[in-house]
Coordinates of C-alpha atoms in Angstrom, one line a residue:
M633 CA 128.2 109.1 80.2
E634 CA 128.1 105.5 81.5
V635 CA 128.6 105.2 85.2
S636 CA 130.0 101.8 85.9
A637 CA 133.3 99.9 86.3
V638 CA 135.4 100.6 83.2
E639 CA 137.8 97.9 82.0
G640 CA 141.4 99.1 81.5
E641 CA 144.0 98.0 79.0
N642 CA 145.2 95.2 81.3
G643 CA 141.7 93.7 81.4
Q644 CA 141.2 94.7 85.0
N645 CA 138.4 97.0 86.3
D646 CA 139.5 100.6 87.0
E647 CA 138.1 102.5 89.9
P648 CA 134.5 103.4 89.0
E649 CA 133.4 107.0 88.8
I650 CA 132.0 108.5 92.0
L651 CA 128.4 109.8 91.7
D652 CA 127.0 112.3 94.0
L653 CA 123.8 110.2 94.4
A654 CA 122.7 106.7 93.4
I655 CA 119.0 105.9 93.5
V656 CA 118.2 102.2 93.7
G657 CA 114.8 101.5 92.3
A658 CA 113.0 103.3 89.4
G659 CA 109.5 102.9 90.8
L660 CA 107.4 105.9 91.7
S661 CA 109.5 106.7 94.8
G662 CA 112.8 106.7 92.9
L663 CA 111.4 108.6 89.9
T664 CA 109.8 111.2 92.2
A665 CA 113.0 111.7 94.1
A666 CA 115.0 112.1 90.8
K667 CA 112.4 114.6 89.5
I668 CA 112.8 116.8 92.6
I669 CA 116.6 116.7 92.4
T670 CA 116.6 117.5 88.7
E671 CA 114.3 120.5 89.1
K672 CA 116.8 122.0 91.6
Q673 CA 119.4 122.3 88.8
C674 CA 122.2 122.3 91.3
G675 CA 124.7 120.1 89.4
I676 CA 124.2 116.8 91.3
T677 CA 125.3 113.8 89.3
F678 CA 123.0 110.8 89.9
R679 CA 121.8 107.6 88.3
L680 CA 118.7 105.4 88.9
F681 CA 119.4 101.6 89.0
E682 CA 116.4 99.4 88.2
K683 CA 116.5 95.6 88.4
S684 CA 113.8 95.1 85.7
T685 CA 113.8 96.2 82.1
N686 CA 111.1 98.8 82.6
P687 CA 110.5 101.7 85.1
G688 CA 107.4 102.1 87.3
G689 CA 107.8 99.3 89.8
Q690 CA 104.8 97.5 91.1
L691 CA 101.9 99.2 89.3
G692 CA 99.8 96.2 88.8
G693 CA 98.4 95.3 92.2
L694 CA 95.5 96.3 94.3
K695 CA 95.2 100.0 95.2
T696 CA 97.5 101.1 92.4
C697 CA 94.5 101.7 90.0
W698 CA 93.2 104.9 91.6
I699 CA 93.7 107.6 94.1
T700 CA 91.2 109.8 96.0
P701 CA 90.8 113.6 96.1
N702 CA 92.3 113.5 99.6
H703 CA 95.7 112.2 98.3
F704 CA 97.4 115.6 98.4
H705 CA 100.8 114.7 97.0
A706 CA 99.6 112.4 94.2
M707 CA 97.1 115.1 93.1
K708 CA 99.8 117.7 93.1
L709 CA 102.2 115.6 91.1
C710 CA 99.5 114.9 88.5
H711 CA 98.8 118.6 88.3
D712 CA 102.5 119.5 87.8
L713 CA 102.8 116.9 85.0
K714 CA 99.6 118.0 83.4
I715 CA 97.9 114.6 83.8
P716 CA 94.1 115.0 83.7
L717 CA 92.2 112.8 86.2
K718 CA 88.8 111.2 85.7
S719 CA 86.5 109.5 88.3
M720 CA 86.2 105.7 88.3
G721 CA 82.5 106.1 87.6
N722 CA 83.1 107.8 84.3
V723 CA 85.9 105.4 83.3
R724 CA 83.6 102.4 83.2
E725 CA 82.2 101.9 79.7
D726 CA 78.9 100.7 81.0
S727 CA 77.2 103.9 82.0
D728 CA 73.7 102.6 82.5
R729 CA 72.5 104.1 85.8
T730 CA 68.8 103.7 85.3
Q731 CA 68.7 100.9 87.9
M732 CA 70.1 101.6 91.4
R733 CA 72.6 98.9 92.1
Q734 CA 74.2 98.0 95.4
S735 CA 77.8 97.2 96.4
I736 CA 78.5 94.5 99.0
G737 CA 80.5 95.7 102.0
P738 CA 81.9 94.1 105.2
F739 CA 78.7 94.9 107.2
D740 CA 76.1 93.6 104.8
A741 CA 77.9 90.7 103.1
N742 CA 75.5 88.1 104.7
K743 CA 72.4 90.3 104.2
S744 CA 69.3 88.3 103.1
V745 CA 65.7 89.3 102.3
C746 CA 64.2 87.1 105.0
E747 CA 66.6 87.9 107.8
S748 CA 65.2 88.4 111.2
F749 CA 64.9 91.7 113.1
L750 CA 67.6 90.6 115.5
A751 CA 70.0 89.7 112.7
S752 CA 69.4 93.1 111.1
L753 CA 69.9 94.9 114.5
R754 CA 73.2 92.9 115.0
R755 CA 74.5 94.0 111.6
A756 CA 73.6 97.6 112.5
L757 CA 75.5 97.4 115.8
V758 CA 78.5 95.8 114.2
R759 CA 78.6 98.7 111.7
F760 CA 78.2 101.3 114.4
E761 CA 80.9 99.7 116.5
S762 CA 83.4 99.4 113.7
L763 CA 82.9 102.9 112.4
R764 CA 83.2 104.3 115.9
F765 CA 86.4 102.4 116.6
M766 CA 87.9 103.8 113.4
T767 CA 87.4 107.3 114.8
E768 CA 89.1 106.2 118.1
L769 CA 92.2 104.9 116.3
D770 CA 92.5 108.0 114.1
S771 CA 92.2 110.2 117.2
L772 CA 94.9 108.2 119.1
C773 CA 97.2 108.5 116.1
T774 CA 96.9 112.3 115.8
T775 CA 97.9 113.1 119.3
Q776 CA 101.2 115.0 119.8
Q777 CA 102.8 112.0 121.4
I778 CA 101.7 108.3 121.2
I779 CA 101.8 106.7 124.6
R780 CA 104.3 103.9 124.8
D781 CA 101.7 101.2 125.6
S782 CA 103.3 97.7 125.4
T783 CA 99.9 95.9 125.5
N784 CA 99.4 93.5 122.7
M785 CA 97.3 94.9 119.9
D786 CA 95.3 91.7 119.6
E787 CA 94.3 92.0 123.3
Y788 CA 93.4 95.7 122.8
L789 CA 91.0 94.8 120.0
R790 CA 89.4 92.1 122.1
R791 CA 89.0 94.6 125.0
K792 CA 87.6 97.4 122.8
L793 CA 85.2 95.4 120.5
L794 CA 82.1 93.6 121.5
F795 CA 81.3 91.6 118.3
D796 CA 83.5 89.0 116.8
E797 CA 82.7 90.4 113.3
S798 CA 84.2 93.7 114.3
Y799 CA 87.3 92.0 115.7
R800 CA 87.9 90.0 112.5
F801 CA 87.3 93.1 110.4
F802 CA 90.0 95.1 112.2
R803 CA 92.5 92.2 112.2
F804 CA 92.1 92.3 108.4
L805 CA 92.6 96.1 108.3
V806 CA 95.8 95.9 110.4
K807 CA 97.2 93.0 108.4
I808 CA 96.8 94.5 104.9
G809 CA 97.6 98.1 106.2
T810 CA 100.9 97.2 107.9
G811 CA 101.8 93.7 106.7
F812 CA 101.7 92.5 110.4
Y813 CA 99.0 90.8 112.4
P814 CA 97.8 92.4 115.6
V815 CA 99.5 89.6 117.6
E816 CA 102.9 90.7 116.2
L817 CA 102.5 94.3 117.4
N818 CA 101.9 96.2 120.6
I819 CA 99.7 99.2 120.8
F820 CA 102.6 101.7 120.5
E821 CA 104.0 100.0 117.4
C822 CA 100.6 99.7 115.7
L823 CA 99.6 103.3 116.4
K824 CA 103.1 104.5 115.2
L825 CA 102.6 102.6 111.9
F826 CA 99.1 104.1 111.6
R827 CA 100.4 107.6 112.1
S828 CA 103.1 107.2 109.5
M829 CA 100.5 106.1 107.0
S830 CA 97.2 107.9 107.4
S831 CA 93.8 107.2 108.9
V832 CA 92.0 103.9 109.3
R833 CA 89.0 105.5 107.7
D834 CA 91.0 106.3 104.6
L835 CA 91.9 102.6 104.3
Y836 CA 88.3 101.6 104.7
E837 CA 87.2 104.1 102.0
M838 CA 90.0 102.9 99.7
L839 CA 88.9 99.3 100.0
T840 CA 85.2 100.2 99.5
L841 CA 85.6 101.7 96.0
Q842 CA 83.7 104.9 95.6
E843 CA 82.7 106.9 92.6
S844 CA 85.0 109.7 93.7
H845 CA 88.1 107.6 93.2
L846 CA 90.3 108.9 90.4
Q847 CA 92.3 107.6 87.4
P848 CA 94.3 109.2 84.6
A849 CA 91.9 110.1 81.9
G850 CA 92.2 107.9 78.8
S851 CA 94.5 105.4 80.6
P852 CA 93.6 102.1 82.3
N853 CA 96.5 102.5 84.8
W854 CA 99.3 105.0 85.8
E855 CA 101.7 104.2 83.0
V856 CA 101.2 107.8 81.8
L857 CA 102.6 109.1 85.1
V858 CA 105.7 106.9 84.7
E859 CA 106.2 108.0 81.1
R860 CA 106.0 111.7 82.0
L861 CA 108.5 111.3 84.8
V862 CA 110.9 109.3 82.7
S863 CA 110.5 111.9 79.9
Q864 CA 111.3 114.7 82.2
L865 CA 114.4 112.9 83.6
G866 CA 115.7 111.5 80.3
E867 CA 116.5 107.9 79.6
G868 CA 120.2 108.5 80.1
T869 CA 119.7 108.8 83.8
L870 CA 118.3 105.2 84.2
R871 CA 120.2 102.0 84.1
Y872 CA 118.0 98.9 83.7
S873 CA 118.7 95.3 84.5
S874 CA 120.9 96.4 87.4
N875 CA 119.8 94.3 90.5
I876 CA 121.8 95.7 93.4
V877 CA 122.5 93.0 96.0
Q878 CA 125.1 94.7 98.2
V879 CA 125.6 98.1 99.6
E880 CA 128.8 98.8 101.5
L881 CA 130.1 102.0 103.2
S882 CA 133.8 102.6 103.0
A883 CA 135.7 102.0 106.2
D884 CA 137.9 105.0 105.5
D885 CA 136.6 108.0 107.3
Q886 CA 138.3 110.3 104.8
D887 CA 136.7 108.5 101.9
Q888 CA 133.1 108.2 102.9
V889 CA 131.8 106.6 99.8
V890 CA 129.1 103.9 99.4
S891 CA 129.9 101.0 97.0
L892 CA 127.0 99.2 95.2
L893 CA 127.4 95.7 93.8
D894 CA 124.9 94.0 91.4
T895 CA 124.3 90.4 90.6
T896 CA 126.8 90.5 87.7
G897 CA 129.6 91.7 90.0
R898 CA 129.7 95.2 88.5
C899 CA 130.4 98.0 91.0
W900 CA 129.3 101.6 91.3
R901 CA 130.3 104.2 93.8
A902 CA 128.3 107.2 95.2
R903 CA 128.6 109.6 98.1
Y904 CA 124.9 109.1 99.0
V905 CA 122.4 106.4 98.2
I906 CA 118.6 106.4 98.1
L907 CA 117.1 103.0 98.5
A908 CA 113.8 103.3 96.8
V909 CA 112.8 99.7 96.7
S910 CA 110.0 97.7 98.3
C911 CA 110.3 96.2 101.8
T912 CA 110.5 92.7 100.3
D913 CA 113.4 93.7 98.0
L914 CA 115.2 95.7 100.7
V915 CA 115.6 92.6 103.0
R916 CA 117.5 90.9 100.2
I917 CA 120.2 93.6 100.0
N918 CA 123.3 92.9 102.0
I919 CA 124.2 96.1 103.8
L920 CA 127.8 96.3 105.1
P921 CA 129.8 96.6 107.2
T922 CA 127.0 95.5 109.5
Q923 CA 123.5 94.6 108.7
P924 CA 121.2 97.1 110.5
Y925 CA 118.2 95.4 112.2
Y926 CA 115.8 98.3 112.1
F927 CA 112.7 96.3 111.1
T928 CA 111.1 93.0 111.6
E929 CA 109.7 90.8 108.9
P930 CA 106.1 89.5 109.5
N931 CA 105.8 85.9 110.8
S932 CA 105.1 83.8 107.7
Q933 CA 103.3 81.2 109.9
L934 CA 100.6 83.6 110.9
G935 CA 97.5 83.6 108.6
V936 CA 97.5 85.1 105.2
W937 CA 100.8 85.5 103.3
C938 CA 100.1 86.0 99.6
M939 CA 97.9 88.2 97.6
T940 CA 96.4 86.9 94.4
S941 CA 95.4 89.7 92.0
F942 CA 92.8 88.5 89.5
T943 CA 91.1 89.8 86.4
L944 CA 88.0 88.0 85.0
L945 CA 86.4 88.8 81.6
Y946 CA 82.8 87.7 80.9
P947 CA 80.5 87.8 77.9
A948 CA 78.2 90.2 79.7
A949 CA 78.0 92.1 83.0
S950 CA 75.4 89.6 84.3
W951 CA 75.9 90.8 87.9
H952 CA 74.0 93.9 86.9
D953 CA 70.9 91.8 86.2
H954 CA 71.0 90.8 89.9
G955 CA 71.2 94.4 91.1
Y956 CA 74.9 94.6 91.9
T957 CA 77.6 97.1 90.9
G958 CA 80.5 94.6 90.9
T959 CA 82.1 96.0 94.0
L960 CA 82.8 93.5 96.8
F961 CA 84.6 93.9 100.1
L962 CA 84.6 90.8 102.2
P963 CA 87.2 90.8 105.0
D964 CA 85.8 87.6 106.6
Q965 CA 86.5 85.8 103.3
W966 CA 89.6 87.7 102.3
L967 CA 88.2 89.0 99.1
I968 CA 88.1 92.5 97.4
C969 CA 86.6 92.9 94.0
Y970 CA 85.6 95.8 91.7
E971 CA 84.3 96.4 88.2
S972 CA 87.4 97.3 86.3
G973 CA 86.0 97.6 82.7
R974 CA 83.3 96.5 80.4
N975 CA 82.1 93.0 81.5
Q976 CA 85.3 92.8 83.6
L977 CA 85.9 92.2 87.3
S978 CA 89.3 92.6 89.0
G979 CA 90.3 92.3 92.6
T980 CA 92.5 90.6 95.2
Y981 CA 92.1 87.4 97.2
F982 CA 94.3 87.0 100.3
S983 CA 95.7 83.5 100.7
P984 CA 97.6 81.7 103.5
L985 CA 99.6 79.9 100.8
R986 CA 103.2 81.1 100.5
L987 CA 104.5 78.9 97.6
I988 CA 101.9 78.6 94.8
D989 CA 102.0 75.8 92.3
E990 CA 99.6 75.2 89.5
T991 CA 97.3 73.0 91.6
E992 CA 97.0 75.7 94.2
R993 CA 96.4 78.3 91.6
H994 CA 93.4 76.3 90.3
L995 CA 92.1 76.0 93.8
I996 CA 92.4 79.7 94.4
R997 CA 90.7 80.4 91.0
D998 CA 87.8 78.1 91.8
H999 CA 87.4 79.6 95.3
I1000 CA 87.3 83.1 93.9
L1001 CA 84.6 82.1 91.3
R1002 CA 82.5 80.4 94.0
L1003 CA 82.6 83.5 96.2
L1004 CA 81.6 85.7 93.3
R1005 CA 78.7 83.4 92.4
E1006 CA 77.5 83.2 96.0
H1007 CA 77.5 86.9 96.7
F1008 CA 76.4 88.2 93.3
R1009 CA 73.9 85.3 93.1
C1010 CA 74.9 84.7 89.5
Y1011 CA 75.9 81.2 88.3
T1012 CA 77.3 82.4 85.0
L1013 CA 80.3 83.9 87.0
L1014 CA 81.6 80.4 87.3
K1015 CA 82.7 80.4 83.6
P1016 CA 84.7 83.5 82.7
M1017 CA 86.0 83.9 79.1
E1018 CA 89.4 84.8 80.5
C1019 CA 91.1 84.5 83.9
Q1020 CA 94.4 86.1 84.8
L1021 CA 96.0 85.5 88.2
E1022 CA 99.2 87.0 89.7
V1023 CA 100.4 85.8 93.1
Y1024 CA 102.9 87.8 95.2
P1025 CA 103.6 88.3 98.9
I1026 CA 101.8 90.9 101.0
P1027 CA 104.1 93.9 101.4
F1028 CA 105.0 95.0 104.9
H1029 CA 105.6 98.5 106.2
F1030 CA 108.5 99.7 108.3
D1031 CA 110.0 102.9 109.3
V1032 CA 113.8 103.6 109.6
F1033 CA 116.1 106.4 110.3
P1034 CA 119.0 107.5 108.0
T1035 CA 122.1 105.4 109.0
F1036 CA 125.8 105.4 108.2
A1037 CA 126.1 109.2 108.8
R1038 CA 123.1 109.7 106.5
R1039 CA 124.9 108.1 103.6
L1040 CA 122.0 105.7 103.1
I1041 CA 118.5 107.2 102.8
F1042 CA 115.4 105.0 102.7
A1043 CA 112.5 106.0 100.5
S1044 CA 110.7 102.7 101.0
T1045 CA 109.2 103.8 104.3
N1046 CA 105.7 104.1 102.7
V1047 CA 106.0 102.0 99.6
S1048 CA 103.5 99.4 101.0
C1049 CA 101.2 102.0 102.4
W1050 CA 97.6 101.0 101.6
Y1051 CA 96.0 103.8 103.6
R1052 CA 96.9 106.5 101.1
G1053 CA 97.1 104.1 98.3
F1054 CA 100.3 102.7 96.8
I1055 CA 100.7 105.6 94.4
N1056 CA 100.4 108.4 97.0
G1057 CA 102.6 106.6 99.5
S1058 CA 105.3 105.9 97.0
I1059 CA 105.3 109.6 95.9
Q1060 CA 105.6 110.7 99.5
G1061 CA 108.5 108.3 100.1
G1062 CA 110.3 109.8 97.1
I1063 CA 109.7 113.4 98.3
R1064 CA 111.0 112.6 101.8
A1065 CA 114.2 110.9 100.4
A1066 CA 114.9 113.7 97.9
I1067 CA 114.8 116.4 100.6
L1068 CA 117.0 114.4 102.9
A1069 CA 119.6 113.9 100.1
L1070 CA 119.5 117.6 99.1
L1071 CA 120.0 118.6 102.8
E1072 CA 123.3 116.6 102.7
L1073 CA 124.4 117.5 99.1
R1074 CA 123.1 121.0 98.5
P1075 CA 121.4 122.4 101.6
Q1076 CA 121.4 125.9 100.2
T1077 CA 118.8 124.8 97.6
I1078 CA 116.2 123.7 100.3
T1079 CA 113.7 126.1 101.6
F1080 CA 112.3 126.2 105.1
E1081 CA 108.9 125.2 103.7
E1082 CA 110.2 122.1 102.0
V1083 CA 111.9 120.9 105.2
T1084 CA 108.8 121.4 107.4
D1085 CA 106.7 119.8 104.7
M1086 CA 109.0 116.8 104.7
Q1087 CA 108.9 116.5 108.5
C1088 CA 105.1 116.8 108.6
I1089 CA 104.4 115.1 105.4
H1090 CA 101.9 112.7 106.9
F1091 CA 100.0 115.2 109.0
K1092 CA 98.4 116.7 105.9
Y1093 CA 96.0 113.8 106.0
F1094 CA 94.9 114.1 109.7
K1095 CA 91.9 116.0 110.8
R1096 CA 91.5 117.8 114.1
H1097 CA 89.1 116.0 116.3
S1098 CA 86.8 118.0 118.7
R1099 CA 86.2 117.3 122.3
W1100 CA 82.9 115.7 121.5
I1101 CA 84.5 113.2 119.1
R1102 CA 86.9 112.2 121.8
V1103 CA 84.0 111.7 124.2
W1104 CA 82.2 109.8 121.4
Y1105 CA 85.1 107.3 120.8
S1106 CA 85.5 106.7 124.6
L1107 CA 82.0 105.2 124.7
N1108 CA 82.3 101.9 123.0
L1109 CA 79.9 99.0 123.0
A1110 CA 82.3 96.6 124.7
S1111 CA 82.6 98.9 127.7
V1112 CA 78.9 99.4 127.7
G1113 CA 78.4 95.6 127.5
R1114 CA 80.9 95.1 130.4
W1115 CA 79.1 97.8 132.4
A1116 CA 75.7 96.3 131.7
L1117 CA 77.1 92.9 132.7
K1118 CA 78.4 94.3 136.0
V1119 CA 75.1 96.0 136.7
G1120 CA 73.2 92.8 135.9
V1121 CA 75.4 90.8 138.3
I1122 CA 74.9 93.4 141.0
L1123 CA 71.1 93.4 140.5
L1124 CA 71.0 89.7 140.5
A1125 CA 73.0 89.6 143.7
V1126 CA 70.7 92.1 145.3
A1127 CA 67.7 90.1 144.2
V1128 CA 69.2 86.9 145.7
C1129 CA 70.0 88.6 148.9
R1130 CA 66.5 90.1 149.2
R1131 CA 65.0 86.6 148.5
F1132 CA 67.3 85.1 151.1
L1133 CA 66.4 87.7 153.7
S1134 CA 62.7 87.4 153.0
V1135 CA 63.0 83.6 153.6
C1136 CA 65.0 84.1 156.8
I1137 CA 62.3 86.5 158.1
T1138 CA 59.3 84.3 157.2
W1139 CA 60.9 81.1 158.4
P1140 CA 60.4 81.8 162.2
E1141 CA 56.7 82.6 161.5
L1142 CA 56.3 79.3 159.7
A1143 CA 58.0 77.5 162.6
E1144 CA 55.5 79.0 165.1
L1145 CA 52.6 77.8 163.0

C-alpha cells in the first residue's frame, strides 16, 4: 500500500492517508525504532522515509567501523539478529605478531630515543594529569544532580589542568565528542552532554583503537546489520528518495495530525512522527507552526569545522618495518589513523576548512601524508597507490524534549555520539524514540522494565566511583602547583623578612664600630 498523496480524477491531490507513525530517516536509529515497533505486533501503520536511495545512513565515517564489548545495546542487537562479531585484531589480514609493534598515542607522539630525562618526566606527568582528569569528569557526570555551574568550560579546563598539552587534549575531546568547543559551553551544559553520552574514558579508548574492538565477522563494515534490519522490516515499509523538508502540526485541536512535505511537494500525514535524522539534517527541516529553538549550532568560526575521512592503499605495510602498528592518535595535530586492512591505512583528519575545493583537498592530502611519514618515520608513505578522501562537517550533539504534545519525537539525540560509538549511540536513539512512540500509540504494549530502561538508558555505561576515587580526582596537579607556588611565595617572603631583620639588627652594631 503506497502512503502518499493520491491524484484524483480531476488531477488534484486527494487527502493523503493518515499513518499512525512516520519515521523520517532510515539510518540505524530509524531502523531500530521500526524493528521494536514491528516486534510488538500491535497493528501500528508506519513508514520510513529516507532521502537517499539506500538505507543505513552515515556508516562510512570514523567510529562507525567497530564497537567495544562495553556497548551494551549494540551488542544486544547483534545477538538478536544473530550477527557474529570478531575482534579488530583478527580482522586484519596481516597476522604477523612475531615483532612487538607500538601505536602512537597523544602522550607519546613526540617521543624520541634521545629525549632528556626532564622531557620524559613531563610526558609522564601529562599522561598522569589527563587520565586523572578523565576520572574527575566521569565522576561529576554520574552524580544524581549536576550542579548548575555557569562557569565557562574553557576557564574550567585552564583552572584544572597544569600542562598546556593536557589542555589542548581535552579541548579536542570536548569538540569531537559534542561538536562544540569548550568556549561555547559552560560547565553545566558540558557535563549534561557528557552524561547523555557516556564517559570521557570511553571516548579516549574508542579513539585509541584496541584489539578488543569488534566488527561483524566476514564484513568490512556494518552493512550486514542494515541488511538484517531491512529484511526483518520488509522493503515495503521504506520509501526512498523522500527528502522531508517541512513538518507541520495541524492547528485544529480536534485533528492533531502532523503533515510532512518533501522536496517534490508531495505530502504525507501521520499522527506521530519520529525524526531519526542527524543534527545537521534536522536544522534544515522547517518545523511549523513555530520553529522550536531547543539547540544551538556550533560557531563555524571557531577552530575545526570539517572531518576528512581518508583511506590509503600501499604496496606493502612498510610502517611495520619501522616497528609501528598503524594506529595513530594525535589530538595536537588533529589526526586519527588506524590499520584498516592489508597494506591499508584509514582515519580522519580534522580541518578548519568549511568549503573544500579541489586545491584544498590536495593540501589536506599532502598534509596527511606528511604527518604519517613524520610519525611512522617512513618516506614511502608519501606515495600511496590509492587515496580516497571524503569531507563532511563535524556532527554536533543536542538533547531535546518531545514537543507539540509529543507529536514529534526526536531520535537524533545521540546520533553524533562519539563516546559510545556512532553505532551504539544511534541504536540507543532508536530505542528511546520507539518506546516514546509506543507510550502514545499503544501504551498497553510497554512493560515497566522497558520504560525504566528507556529513562536510564545511558546509565548502563556508568560505573560507581568509590570515596577514594573521589579523593583521588580532587587532588590535581594544577591545584598542587598553585599550592606549591603559594608556599614558595610565603617561604620567599619569610626569607626576605628574616634577611631584612638581620640587617636591621646588625646595622647599629656596625654604626658603633
